């Protein structure tokens, strides 16, 4: 591990220095504003001190740009080969299923009755834990469309099912309102997702960003967001009462986008949920994101989405896709809430592990893990 200290006029320039020196795998260990040593320090603005580290083995293995290019080309080749192999494997298994499912009157190889194909995919999709009514709707619509004379291939049936599933998911495109609020059960990734989106807003879209937390129940909650605010050099305001919020919104008047973190709410407690209402009402119009984890069971998603309705959410975020290979939460969540899916997250890295729902083949997730 190689650890270095950097000084720069602000965080942005500091991060450029770190990246140039240690590469994009560098980790920021610590950052703070400091004065220069000596008398000069009193007459010059404070500087940003950043302590960053990189795993040397990883860095050494990165070698020269030429080697990097070669490695990237090799990796691309390997991925293409792996994809081809996967496709071949799928075709073989599909054909063997077709063969074993086909009755003796099946004349054309690869074709099968729609009922058999439909049953095959029903079994296949079972592990995603989809809502049974939703699953029924998708299959009824697909079978209706497939209701033409003759047999069909599993692949064609899958295409029809995927199309019907895709129509059940509505997604939104990026930020709509100035205020971005994050609500949801405890530990689902609200603060982490907020940090990813604040980084996107500030660094990719060049917006002037402010952060607010009304999460002061949990020890360490404010510190978690403060760390992100310092790393990204964004103002953070801690709000204790709705009256505070009013004053803070005036202070952040010049911000294009304001991200508001809330404490994870226990779905069992009405009081905890209702505490948030005055804040939410004051912040309207807002994008109110209900954050749920992809690892949550279907029944619990039903319960959570129902309980949080009183907080008037109008967007959905599904986190922790990397922790499961059952993607029912994505479809169940949008089916239960009837609000657009805004983002998906698939890892802890800020800001990388975030995807705009409108840019993801959402129904395709159901066919991804097998
Ligand atoms: N694997 C994985 N972990 C994630 C993801 N998003 C967040 N986490 C992790 O989940 C844990 C909880 O994240 P937080 O952002 O603190 O969750 P929160 O909803 O703000 O939690 P509370 O404020 O306590 O309710 C942290 O360890 C995060 O790094 C994700 O997409 N994938
Ligand atoms: Mg939090």
mmCIF file of C-alpha atoms and ligand atoms in Angstrom:
data_model
loop_
_atom_site.group_PDB
_atom_site.id
_atom_site.type_symbol
_atom_site.label_atom_id
_atom_site.label_comp_id
_atom_site.label_asym_id
_atom_site.label_seq_id
_atom_site.Cartn_x
_atom_site.Cartn_y
_atom_site.Cartn_z
ATOM 1 C CA UNK A 1 0.000 0.000 0.000
ATOM 2 C CA UNK A 2 1.411 3.383 -1.012
ATOM 3 C CA UNK A 3 0.152 6.366 1.020
ATOM 4 C CA UNK A 4 0.682 9.979 -0.079
ATOM 5 C CA UNK A 5 -0.334 13.416 1.129
ATOM 6 C CA UNK A 6 -1.465 16.128 -1.331
ATOM 7 C CA UNK A 7 -2.161 19.827 -0.973
ATOM 8 C CA UNK A 8 -4.421 21.674 -3.401
ATOM 9 C CA UNK A 9 -6.515 24.862 -3.429
ATOM 10 C CA UNK A 10 -9.740 22.805 -3.395
ATOM 11 C CA UNK A 11 -11.045 19.237 -3.423
ATOM 12 C CA UNK A 12 -11.558 19.110 -7.176
ATOM 13 C CA UNK A 13 -7.955 20.013 -7.950
ATOM 14 C CA UNK A 14 -6.748 17.716 -5.199
ATOM 15 C CA UNK A 15 -8.617 14.771 -6.699
ATOM 16 C CA UNK A 16 -7.068 15.518 -10.105
ATOM 17 C CA UNK A 17 -3.579 15.398 -8.489
ATOM 18 C CA UNK A 18 -4.379 12.132 -6.697
ATOM 19 C CA UNK A 19 -5.705 10.533 -9.865
ATOM 20 C CA UNK A 20 -2.708 11.689 -11.907
ATOM 21 C CA UNK A 21 -0.247 10.354 -9.366
ATOM 22 C CA UNK A 22 -1.889 7.212 -8.001
ATOM 23 C CA UNK A 23 -4.375 6.335 -10.732
ATOM 24 C CA UNK A 24 -8.122 5.918 -10.557
ATOM 25 C CA UNK A 25 -7.913 3.019 -8.047
ATOM 26 C CA UNK A 26 -6.695 5.411 -5.348
ATOM 27 C CA UNK A 27 -8.644 5.531 -2.106
ATOM 28 C CA UNK A 28 -9.178 8.780 -0.230
ATOM 29 C CA UNK A 29 -8.344 8.035 3.396
ATOM 30 C CA UNK A 30 -8.773 11.483 4.845
ATOM 31 C CA UNK A 31 -9.289 15.080 3.791
ATOM 32 C CA UNK A 32 -9.373 18.403 5.665
ATOM 33 C CA UNK A 33 -8.823 22.104 5.168
ATOM 34 C CA UNK A 34 -5.456 23.324 6.463
ATOM 35 C CA UNK A 35 -3.427 26.519 6.607
ATOM 36 C CA UNK A 36 0.049 26.641 5.099
ATOM 37 C CA UNK A 37 2.816 26.458 7.641
ATOM 38 C CA UNK A 38 4.547 29.697 8.727
ATOM 39 C CA UNK A 39 3.554 33.327 8.486
ATOM 40 C CA UNK A 40 2.502 33.035 4.845
ATOM 41 C CA UNK A 41 -0.259 30.694 5.943
ATOM 42 C CA UNK A 42 -2.106 33.577 7.641
ATOM 43 C CA UNK A 43 -2.233 35.637 4.461
ATOM 44 C CA UNK A 44 -3.125 32.905 1.959
ATOM 45 C CA UNK A 45 -6.397 30.986 1.707
ATOM 46 C CA UNK A 46 -6.648 27.597 3.396
ATOM 47 C CA UNK A 47 -5.718 24.579 1.329
ATOM 48 C CA UNK A 48 -7.239 21.135 1.001
ATOM 49 C CA UNK A 49 -5.071 18.389 2.441
ATOM 50 C CA UNK A 50 -5.850 14.950 1.065
ATOM 51 C CA UNK A 51 -4.380 11.678 2.211
ATOM 52 C CA UNK A 52 -4.769 9.006 -0.441
ATOM 53 C CA UNK A 53 -3.588 5.457 -0.828
ATOM 54 C CA UNK A 54 -3.264 2.885 -3.551
ATOM 55 C CA UNK A 55 -2.599 -0.831 -3.497
ATOM 56 C CA UNK A 56 0.899 -0.967 -4.999
ATOM 57 C CA UNK A 57 0.568 -4.474 -6.376
ATOM 58 C CA UNK A 58 -2.467 -3.318 -8.287
ATOM 59 C CA UNK A 59 -0.693 -0.157 -9.402
ATOM 60 C CA UNK A 60 2.438 -2.046 -10.539
ATOM 61 C CA UNK A 61 0.310 -4.457 -12.479
ATOM 62 C CA UNK A 62 -1.157 -1.466 -14.306
ATOM 63 C CA UNK A 63 2.259 -0.861 -15.997
ATOM 64 C CA UNK A 64 2.440 1.266 -19.133
ATOM 65 C CA UNK A 65 -0.441 2.661 -21.230
ATOM 66 C CA UNK A 66 0.562 0.276 -24.029
ATOM 67 C CA UNK A 67 0.304 -2.694 -21.688
ATOM 68 C CA UNK A 68 -2.962 -1.352 -20.424
ATOM 69 C CA UNK A 69 -4.309 -1.130 -23.966
ATOM 70 C CA UNK A 70 -3.173 -4.676 -24.696
ATOM 71 C CA UNK A 71 -4.699 -5.953 -21.475
ATOM 72 C CA UNK A 72 -7.964 -4.182 -22.258
ATOM 73 C CA UNK A 73 -8.028 -5.698 -25.767
ATOM 74 C CA UNK A 74 -7.308 -9.156 -24.305
ATOM 75 C CA UNK A 75 -10.028 -8.700 -21.711
ATOM 76 C CA UNK A 76 -12.489 -7.658 -24.422
ATOM 77 C CA UNK A 77 -11.571 -10.742 -26.418
ATOM 78 C CA UNK A 78 -12.011 -12.967 -23.363
ATOM 79 C CA UNK A 79 -15.379 -11.375 -22.524
ATOM 80 C CA UNK A 80 -16.556 -11.893 -26.111
ATOM 81 C CA UNK A 81 -15.428 -15.538 -25.939
ATOM 82 C CA UNK A 82 -17.137 -16.008 -22.578
ATOM 83 C CA UNK A 83 -20.330 -14.483 -23.994
ATOM 84 C CA UNK A 84 -20.185 -16.788 -27.008
ATOM 85 C CA UNK A 85 -19.627 -19.787 -24.763
ATOM 86 C CA UNK A 86 -22.521 -18.744 -22.540
ATOM 87 C CA UNK A 87 -24.761 -18.350 -25.581
ATOM 88 C CA UNK A 88 -23.739 -21.776 -26.875
ATOM 89 C CA UNK A 89 -24.356 -23.294 -23.450
ATOM 90 C CA UNK A 90 -27.810 -21.710 -23.328
ATOM 91 C CA UNK A 91 -28.614 -22.989 -26.821
ATOM 92 C CA UNK A 92 -27.529 -26.525 -25.907
ATOM 93 C CA UNK A 93 -29.520 -26.528 -22.689
ATOM 94 C CA UNK A 94 -32.493 -24.986 -24.483
ATOM 95 C CA UNK A 95 -32.376 -27.610 -27.199
ATOM 96 C CA UNK A 96 -32.058 -30.433 -24.701
ATOM 97 C CA UNK A 97 -35.058 -29.084 -22.754
ATOM 98 C CA UNK A 98 -36.995 -28.789 -25.977
ATOM 99 C CA UNK A 99 -36.053 -32.358 -26.861
ATOM 100 C CA UNK A 100 -37.061 -33.691 -23.464
ATOM 101 C CA UNK A 101 -40.289 -31.692 -23.382
ATOM 102 C CA UNK A 102 -41.316 -32.476 -26.948
ATOM 103 C CA UNK A 103 -43.835 -35.209 -27.590
ATOM 104 C CA UNK A 104 -43.327 -37.667 -30.392
ATOM 105 C CA UNK A 105 -45.514 -35.589 -32.757
ATOM 106 C CA UNK A 106 -43.059 -32.628 -32.644
ATOM 107 C CA UNK A 107 -41.939 -32.483 -36.239
ATOM 108 C CA UNK A 108 -39.683 -29.417 -36.353
ATOM 109 C CA UNK A 109 -36.614 -29.490 -34.130
ATOM 110 C CA UNK A 110 -36.381 -26.492 -31.765
ATOM 111 C CA UNK A 111 -40.112 -25.795 -31.872
ATOM 112 C CA UNK A 112 -42.444 -26.604 -29.045
ATOM 113 C CA UNK A 113 -46.060 -26.013 -28.007
ATOM 114 C CA UNK A 114 -46.646 -22.588 -26.469
ATOM 115 C CA UNK A 115 -47.986 -24.147 -23.295
ATOM 116 C CA UNK A 116 -44.793 -26.153 -22.811
ATOM 117 C CA UNK A 117 -42.592 -23.174 -23.504
ATOM 118 C CA UNK A 118 -44.643 -21.016 -21.188
ATOM 119 C CA UNK A 119 -44.330 -23.626 -18.394
ATOM 120 C CA UNK A 120 -40.610 -23.865 -19.001
ATOM 121 C CA UNK A 121 -40.157 -20.088 -18.508
ATOM 122 C CA UNK A 122 -42.500 -20.065 -15.531
ATOM 123 C CA UNK A 123 -40.167 -22.527 -13.769
ATOM 124 C CA UNK A 124 -37.151 -20.557 -14.916
ATOM 125 C CA UNK A 125 -38.471 -17.249 -13.549
ATOM 126 C CA UNK A 126 -39.570 -18.706 -10.235
ATOM 127 C CA UNK A 127 -36.349 -17.923 -8.348
ATOM 128 C CA UNK A 128 -36.835 -14.179 -8.918
ATOM 129 C CA UNK A 129 -39.643 -14.141 -6.326
ATOM 130 C CA UNK A 130 -42.027 -12.163 -8.530
ATOM 131 C CA UNK A 131 -45.441 -11.215 -7.258
ATOM 132 C CA UNK A 132 -47.799 -14.056 -8.351
ATOM 133 C CA UNK A 133 -50.463 -11.665 -9.692
ATOM 134 C CA UNK A 134 -47.852 -9.753 -11.674
ATOM 135 C CA UNK A 135 -46.406 -13.008 -13.005
ATOM 136 C CA UNK A 136 -49.890 -14.128 -14.048
ATOM 137 C CA UNK A 137 -50.510 -10.828 -15.856
ATOM 138 C CA UNK A 138 -47.223 -11.145 -17.743
ATOM 139 C CA UNK A 139 -47.890 -14.745 -18.759
ATOM 140 C CA UNK A 140 -51.525 -14.121 -19.742
ATOM 141 C CA UNK A 141 -50.500 -11.206 -21.948
ATOM 142 C CA UNK A 142 -47.632 -13.183 -23.475
ATOM 143 C CA UNK A 143 -49.761 -16.263 -24.125
ATOM 144 C CA UNK A 144 -52.395 -14.064 -25.767
ATOM 145 C CA UNK A 145 -49.785 -12.614 -28.110
ATOM 146 C CA UNK A 146 -48.307 -16.055 -28.775
ATOM 147 C CA UNK A 147 -51.744 -17.423 -29.597
ATOM 148 C CA UNK A 148 -51.114 -17.988 -33.303
ATOM 149 C CA UNK A 149 -51.246 -21.361 -35.063
ATOM 150 C CA UNK A 150 -48.125 -23.505 -34.922
ATOM 151 C CA UNK A 151 -45.316 -24.087 -32.473
ATOM 152 C CA UNK A 152 -42.615 -21.678 -31.370
ATOM 153 C CA UNK A 153 -39.092 -21.664 -29.993
ATOM 154 C CA UNK A 154 -38.238 -20.998 -26.350
ATOM 155 C CA UNK A 155 -36.282 -17.971 -27.490
ATOM 156 C CA UNK A 156 -39.318 -16.419 -29.194
ATOM 157 C CA UNK A 157 -41.479 -17.056 -26.123
ATOM 158 C CA UNK A 158 -38.777 -15.468 -23.921
ATOM 159 C CA UNK A 159 -38.761 -12.383 -26.180
ATOM 160 C CA UNK A 160 -42.536 -11.994 -25.833
ATOM 161 C CA UNK A 161 -42.391 -12.464 -22.054
ATOM 162 C CA UNK A 162 -39.543 -9.980 -21.738
ATOM 163 C CA UNK A 163 -41.481 -7.429 -23.753
ATOM 164 C CA UNK A 164 -44.561 -7.859 -21.537
ATOM 165 C CA UNK A 165 -42.425 -7.601 -18.359
ATOM 166 C CA UNK A 166 -40.720 -4.452 -19.680
ATOM 167 C CA UNK A 167 -44.108 -2.796 -20.154
ATOM 168 C CA UNK A 168 -44.797 -3.248 -16.446
ATOM 169 C CA UNK A 169 -41.818 -1.096 -15.426
ATOM 170 C CA UNK A 170 -41.919 2.625 -15.699
ATOM 171 C CA UNK A 171 -38.632 4.501 -15.335
ATOM 172 C CA UNK A 172 -37.772 8.179 -14.877
ATOM 173 C CA UNK A 173 -34.965 10.154 -16.469
ATOM 174 C CA UNK A 174 -32.631 11.822 -13.963
ATOM 175 C CA UNK A 175 -33.460 14.719 -11.668
ATOM 176 C CA UNK A 176 -36.804 16.430 -11.941
ATOM 177 C CA UNK A 177 -37.169 18.686 -8.874
ATOM 178 C CA UNK A 178 -34.606 20.850 -7.067
ATOM 179 C CA UNK A 179 -35.127 19.000 -3.790
ATOM 180 C CA UNK A 180 -34.081 15.328 -3.780
ATOM 181 C CA UNK A 181 -35.299 13.475 -0.675
ATOM 182 C CA UNK A 182 -34.321 9.935 0.330
ATOM 183 C CA UNK A 183 -36.598 7.899 2.579
ATOM 184 C CA UNK A 184 -36.839 4.210 3.389
ATOM 185 C CA UNK A 185 -36.163 1.476 5.916
ATOM 186 C CA UNK A 186 -32.906 1.303 7.900
ATOM 187 C CA UNK A 187 -29.646 0.312 6.248
ATOM 188 C CA UNK A 188 -30.870 0.052 2.654
ATOM 189 C CA UNK A 189 -28.267 2.521 1.329
ATOM 190 C CA UNK A 190 -30.039 5.907 1.445
ATOM 191 C CA UNK A 191 -26.983 7.935 2.485
ATOM 192 C CA UNK A 192 -24.615 6.096 0.127
ATOM 193 C CA UNK A 193 -26.991 6.536 -2.818
ATOM 194 C CA UNK A 194 -27.493 10.209 -1.935
ATOM 195 C CA UNK A 195 -23.682 10.663 -2.023
ATOM 196 C CA UNK A 196 -23.475 8.967 -5.439
ATOM 197 C CA UNK A 197 -26.191 11.233 -6.823
ATOM 198 C CA UNK A 198 -24.753 14.384 -5.258
ATOM 199 C CA UNK A 199 -21.415 13.555 -6.929
ATOM 200 C CA UNK A 200 -23.182 13.039 -10.259
ATOM 201 C CA UNK A 201 -25.005 16.346 -9.900
ATOM 202 C CA UNK A 202 -21.907 18.295 -8.855
ATOM 203 C CA UNK A 203 -19.150 16.735 -10.978
ATOM 204 C CA UNK A 204 -20.948 15.380 -14.064
ATOM 205 C CA UNK A 205 -23.729 17.958 -14.411
ATOM 206 C CA UNK A 206 -21.805 20.881 -12.883
ATOM 207 C CA UNK A 207 -24.712 21.833 -10.666
ATOM 208 C CA UNK A 208 -24.303 23.795 -7.449
ATOM 209 C CA UNK A 209 -25.175 21.272 -4.756
ATOM 210 C CA UNK A 210 -26.181 21.505 -1.112
ATOM 211 C CA UNK A 211 -26.659 18.662 1.387
ATOM 212 C CA UNK A 212 -29.080 18.526 4.296
ATOM 213 C CA UNK A 213 -29.506 15.806 6.866
ATOM 214 C CA UNK A 214 -32.485 15.404 9.104
ATOM 215 C CA UNK A 215 -30.981 12.115 10.264
ATOM 216 C CA UNK A 216 -29.774 12.962 13.742
ATOM 217 C CA UNK A 217 -31.230 9.968 15.557
ATOM 218 C CA UNK A 218 -28.378 7.570 14.869
ATOM 219 C CA UNK A 219 -24.933 8.160 16.320
ATOM 220 C CA UNK A 220 -22.563 8.571 13.401
ATOM 221 C CA UNK A 221 -25.259 9.372 10.827
ATOM 222 C CA UNK A 222 -24.267 13.043 10.537
ATOM 223 C CA UNK A 223 -20.580 12.112 10.454
ATOM 224 C CA UNK A 224 -21.177 9.723 7.556
ATOM 225 C CA UNK A 225 -22.693 12.478 5.413
ATOM 226 C CA UNK A 226 -20.175 15.034 6.686
ATOM 227 C CA UNK A 227 -17.344 12.836 5.390
ATOM 228 C CA UNK A 228 -18.914 12.801 1.928
ATOM 229 C CA UNK A 229 -19.586 16.548 2.073
ATOM 230 C CA UNK A 230 -15.916 17.219 2.919
ATOM 231 C CA UNK A 231 -14.581 14.856 0.249
ATOM 232 C CA UNK A 232 -16.776 16.503 -2.393
ATOM 233 C CA UNK A 233 -16.439 19.970 -0.897
ATOM 234 C CA UNK A 234 -20.210 20.486 -0.651
ATOM 235 C CA UNK A 235 -22.009 22.450 2.086
ATOM 236 C CA UNK A 236 -23.828 20.317 4.660
ATOM 237 C CA UNK A 237 -26.595 21.553 6.955
ATOM 238 C CA UNK A 238 -27.942 19.578 9.906
ATOM 239 C CA UNK A 239 -31.604 20.200 10.581
ATOM 240 C CA UNK A 240 -33.350 19.404 13.881
ATOM 241 C CA UNK A 241 -36.815 20.937 13.397
ATOM 242 C CA UNK A 242 -39.040 21.960 10.466
ATOM 243 C CA UNK A 243 -38.325 25.607 11.446
ATOM 244 C CA UNK A 244 -34.584 24.909 11.028
ATOM 245 C CA UNK A 245 -35.298 23.481 7.618
ATOM 246 C CA UNK A 246 -36.957 26.708 6.529
ATOM 247 C CA UNK A 247 -33.884 28.751 7.543
ATOM 248 C CA UNK A 248 -31.492 26.271 5.926
ATOM 249 C CA UNK A 249 -33.393 26.361 2.636
ATOM 250 C CA UNK A 250 -32.956 30.131 2.621
ATOM 251 C CA UNK A 251 -29.206 29.689 3.260
ATOM 252 C CA UNK A 252 -28.949 27.222 0.387
ATOM 253 C CA UNK A 253 -30.967 29.462 -1.925
ATOM 254 C CA UNK A 254 -28.194 29.638 -4.517
ATOM 255 C CA UNK A 255 -27.989 25.827 -4.906
ATOM 256 C CA UNK A 256 -29.379 24.237 -8.073
ATOM 257 C CA UNK A 257 -29.913 20.902 -6.373
ATOM 258 C CA UNK A 258 -30.426 20.014 -2.717
ATOM 259 C CA UNK A 259 -30.068 16.453 -1.425
ATOM 260 C CA UNK A 260 -31.890 15.635 1.813
ATOM 261 C CA UNK A 261 -30.988 12.566 3.860
ATOM 262 C CA UNK A 262 -33.362 11.110 6.427
ATOM 263 C CA UNK A 263 -32.967 8.523 9.156
ATOM 264 C CA UNK A 264 -33.964 4.974 8.275
ATOM 265 C CA UNK A 265 -37.524 4.497 9.473
ATOM 266 C CA UNK A 266 -38.769 1.389 11.167
ATOM 267 C CA UNK A 267 -41.807 0.376 9.138
ATOM 268 C CA UNK A 268 -43.529 -0.773 12.323
ATOM 269 C CA UNK A 269 -43.663 2.665 13.925
ATOM 270 C CA UNK A 270 -46.327 5.148 12.815
ATOM 271 C CA UNK A 271 -44.756 7.918 14.923
ATOM 272 C CA UNK A 272 -41.335 7.559 13.312
ATOM 273 C CA UNK A 273 -42.878 7.713 9.851
ATOM 274 C CA UNK A 274 -45.116 10.665 10.624
ATOM 275 C CA UNK A 275 -42.271 12.689 12.172
ATOM 276 C CA UNK A 276 -40.982 13.227 8.652
ATOM 277 C CA UNK A 277 -44.189 14.568 7.124
ATOM 278 C CA UNK A 278 -43.787 18.263 8.090
ATOM 279 C CA UNK A 279 -40.289 18.294 6.539
ATOM 280 C CA UNK A 280 -41.502 16.655 3.358
ATOM 281 C CA UNK A 281 -44.440 19.030 3.033
ATOM 282 C CA UNK A 282 -42.100 21.986 3.421
ATOM 283 C CA UNK A 283 -39.770 20.704 0.703
ATOM 284 C CA UNK A 284 -42.432 20.181 -1.968
ATOM 285 C CA UNK A 285 -42.185 20.068 -4.954
ATOM 286 C CA UNK A 286 -39.555 17.374 -4.541
ATOM 287 C CA UNK A 287 -38.338 14.097 -5.975
ATOM 288 C CA UNK A 288 -39.098 11.859 -3.006
ATOM 289 C CA UNK A 289 -37.187 8.611 -3.454
ATOM 290 C CA UNK A 290 -38.306 5.505 -1.627
ATOM 291 C CA UNK A 291 -35.133 3.432 -1.304
ATOM 292 C CA UNK A 292 -35.490 -0.344 -1.043
ATOM 293 C CA UNK A 293 -32.915 -3.116 -1.176
ATOM 294 C CA UNK A 294 -33.004 -5.791 -3.889
ATOM 295 C CA UNK A 295 -32.379 -8.343 -1.147
ATOM 296 C CA UNK A 296 -35.767 -7.654 0.480
ATOM 297 C CA UNK A 297 -38.368 -10.438 0.317
ATOM 298 C CA UNK A 298 -41.455 -9.851 -1.817
ATOM 299 C CA UNK A 299 -43.844 -9.750 1.165
ATOM 300 C CA UNK A 300 -41.670 -7.177 2.921
ATOM 301 C CA UNK A 301 -41.499 -4.988 -0.188
ATOM 302 C CA UNK A 302 -45.308 -5.050 -0.236
ATOM 303 C CA UNK A 303 -45.400 -3.978 3.407
ATOM 304 C CA UNK A 304 -42.709 -1.278 3.098
ATOM 305 C CA UNK A 305 -44.164 0.308 -0.032
ATOM 306 C CA UNK A 306 -47.580 0.444 1.633
ATOM 307 C CA UNK A 307 -46.321 1.907 4.937
ATOM 308 C CA UNK A 308 -44.213 4.616 3.315
ATOM 309 C CA UNK A 309 -47.041 5.766 1.028
ATOM 310 C CA UNK A 310 -48.020 8.358 3.656
ATOM 311 C CA UNK A 311 -44.676 10.093 2.978
ATOM 312 C CA UNK A 312 -45.786 10.732 -0.619
ATOM 313 C CA UNK A 313 -42.838 9.143 -2.415
ATOM 314 C CA UNK A 314 -42.899 9.625 -6.191
ATOM 315 C CA UNK A 315 -39.718 7.752 -7.228
ATOM 316 C CA UNK A 316 -38.220 4.371 -6.437
ATOM 317 C CA UNK A 317 -34.577 3.355 -6.000
ATOM 318 C CA UNK A 318 -33.514 -0.279 -5.757
ATOM 319 C CA UNK A 319 -30.108 -0.812 -4.111
ATOM 320 C CA UNK A 320 -27.711 -3.726 -3.568
ATOM 321 C CA UNK A 321 -28.346 -5.513 -6.865
ATOM 322 C CA UNK A 322 -24.855 -6.926 -6.468
ATOM 323 C CA UNK A 323 -25.950 -8.842 -3.387
ATOM 324 C CA UNK A 324 -28.536 -11.049 -5.076
ATOM 325 C CA UNK A 325 -29.247 -12.879 -8.308
ATOM 326 C CA UNK A 326 -33.009 -12.629 -7.840
ATOM 327 C CA UNK A 327 -34.231 -9.378 -9.351
ATOM 328 C CA UNK A 328 -37.927 -9.591 -8.460
ATOM 329 C CA UNK A 329 -37.594 -6.480 -6.252
ATOM 330 C CA UNK A 330 -37.176 -4.305 -9.343
ATOM 331 C CA UNK A 331 -40.478 -5.436 -10.847
ATOM 332 C CA UNK A 332 -42.341 -5.966 -7.572
ATOM 333 C CA UNK A 333 -41.289 -2.510 -6.352
ATOM 334 C CA UNK A 334 -42.605 -0.689 -9.404
ATOM 335 C CA UNK A 335 -45.709 -2.895 -9.521
ATOM 336 C CA UNK A 336 -46.622 -2.149 -5.884
ATOM 337 C CA UNK A 337 -45.737 1.546 -5.850
ATOM 338 C CA UNK A 338 -46.865 2.555 -9.349
ATOM 339 C CA UNK A 339 -44.100 5.187 -9.326
ATOM 340 C CA UNK A 340 -41.195 5.316 -11.783
ATOM 341 C CA UNK A 341 -37.971 3.534 -11.004
ATOM 342 C CA UNK A 342 -35.253 6.192 -10.928
ATOM 343 C CA UNK A 343 -31.949 4.461 -10.087
ATOM 344 C CA UNK A 344 -30.359 1.117 -9.367
ATOM 345 C CA UNK A 345 -27.214 0.624 -7.332
ATOM 346 C CA UNK A 346 -24.923 -2.370 -7.474
ATOM 347 C CA UNK A 347 -22.083 -1.776 -5.040
ATOM 348 C CA UNK A 348 -20.629 0.357 -2.276
ATOM 349 C CA UNK A 349 -18.301 2.486 -4.400
ATOM 350 C CA UNK A 350 -19.203 6.185 -4.478
ATOM 351 C CA UNK A 351 -19.962 7.449 -7.104
ATOM 352 C CA UNK A 352 -19.397 4.572 -9.565
ATOM 353 C CA UNK A 353 -21.963 1.966 -8.501
ATOM 354 C CA UNK A 354 -25.080 3.737 -9.703
ATOM 355 C CA UNK A 355 -27.204 3.317 -12.821
ATOM 356 C CA UNK A 356 -30.004 5.402 -14.247
ATOM 357 C CA UNK A 357 -32.996 3.073 -14.510
ATOM 358 C CA UNK A 358 -33.885 4.516 -17.919
ATOM 359 C CA UNK A 359 -30.522 3.288 -19.241
ATOM 360 C CA UNK A 360 -30.859 -0.305 -18.008
ATOM 361 C CA UNK A 361 -32.567 -3.230 -19.741
ATOM 362 C CA UNK A 362 -34.717 -3.782 -16.659
ATOM 363 C CA UNK A 363 -36.770 -6.755 -17.868
ATOM 364 C CA UNK A 364 -33.495 -8.259 -19.132
ATOM 365 C CA UNK A 365 -32.368 -8.578 -15.501
ATOM 366 C CA UNK A 366 -34.774 -11.484 -15.162
ATOM 367 C CA UNK A 367 -32.839 -13.408 -17.785
ATOM 368 C CA UNK A 368 -29.412 -12.340 -16.553
ATOM 369 C CA UNK A 369 -28.626 -14.733 -13.744
ATOM 370 C CA UNK A 370 -30.434 -17.855 -14.921
HETATM 371 N N1 LIG B 1 -23.326 -4.241 -1.650
HETATM 372 C C1 LIG B 1 -23.865 -3.043 -1.597
HETATM 373 N N2 LIG B 1 -23.814 -2.330 -0.463
HETATM 374 C C2 LIG B 1 -24.376 -1.107 -0.466
HETATM 375 C C3 LIG B 1 -25.017 -0.548 -1.597
HETATM 376 N N3 LIG B 1 -25.480 0.677 -1.247
HETATM 377 C C4 LIG B 1 -25.136 0.868 0.044
HETATM 378 N N4 LIG B 1 -24.471 -0.194 0.523
HETATM 379 C C5 LIG B 1 -23.919 -0.415 1.870
HETATM 380 O O1 LIG B 1 -24.982 -0.588 2.780
HETATM 381 C C6 LIG B 1 -24.604 -0.114 4.061
HETATM 382 C C7 LIG B 1 -25.649 0.869 4.586
HETATM 383 O O2 LIG B 1 -25.610 2.012 3.737
HETATM 384 P P1 LIG B 1 -26.146 3.439 4.192
HETATM 385 O O3 LIG B 1 -26.048 4.338 3.018
HETATM 386 O O4 LIG B 1 -25.533 3.868 5.472
HETATM 387 O O5 LIG B 1 -27.676 3.043 4.461
HETATM 388 P P2 LIG B 1 -28.835 3.995 5.038
HETATM 389 O O6 LIG B 1 -30.100 3.566 4.392
HETATM 390 O O7 LIG B 1 -28.442 5.409 4.923
HETATM 391 O O8 LIG B 1 -28.815 3.534 6.565
HETATM 392 P P3 LIG B 1 -29.562 4.295 7.801
HETATM 393 O O9 LIG B 1 -29.285 5.737 7.672
HETATM 394 O O10 LIG B 1 -28.938 3.656 9.002
HETATM 395 O O11 LIG B 1 -31.006 3.950 7.692
HETATM 396 C C8 LIG B 1 -23.214 0.510 3.899
HETATM 397 O O12 LIG B 1 -22.282 -0.426 4.283
HETATM 398 C C9 LIG B 1 -23.138 0.772 2.397
HETATM 399 O O13 LIG B 1 -21.815 0.782 1.920
HETATM 400 C C10 LIG B 1 -25.051 -1.330 -2.802
HETATM 401 O O14 LIG B 1 -25.590 -0.954 -3.848
HETATM 402 N N5 LIG B 1 -24.455 -2.559 -2.739
HETATM 403 MG MG1 LIG B 2 -28.243 6.886 6.362
#
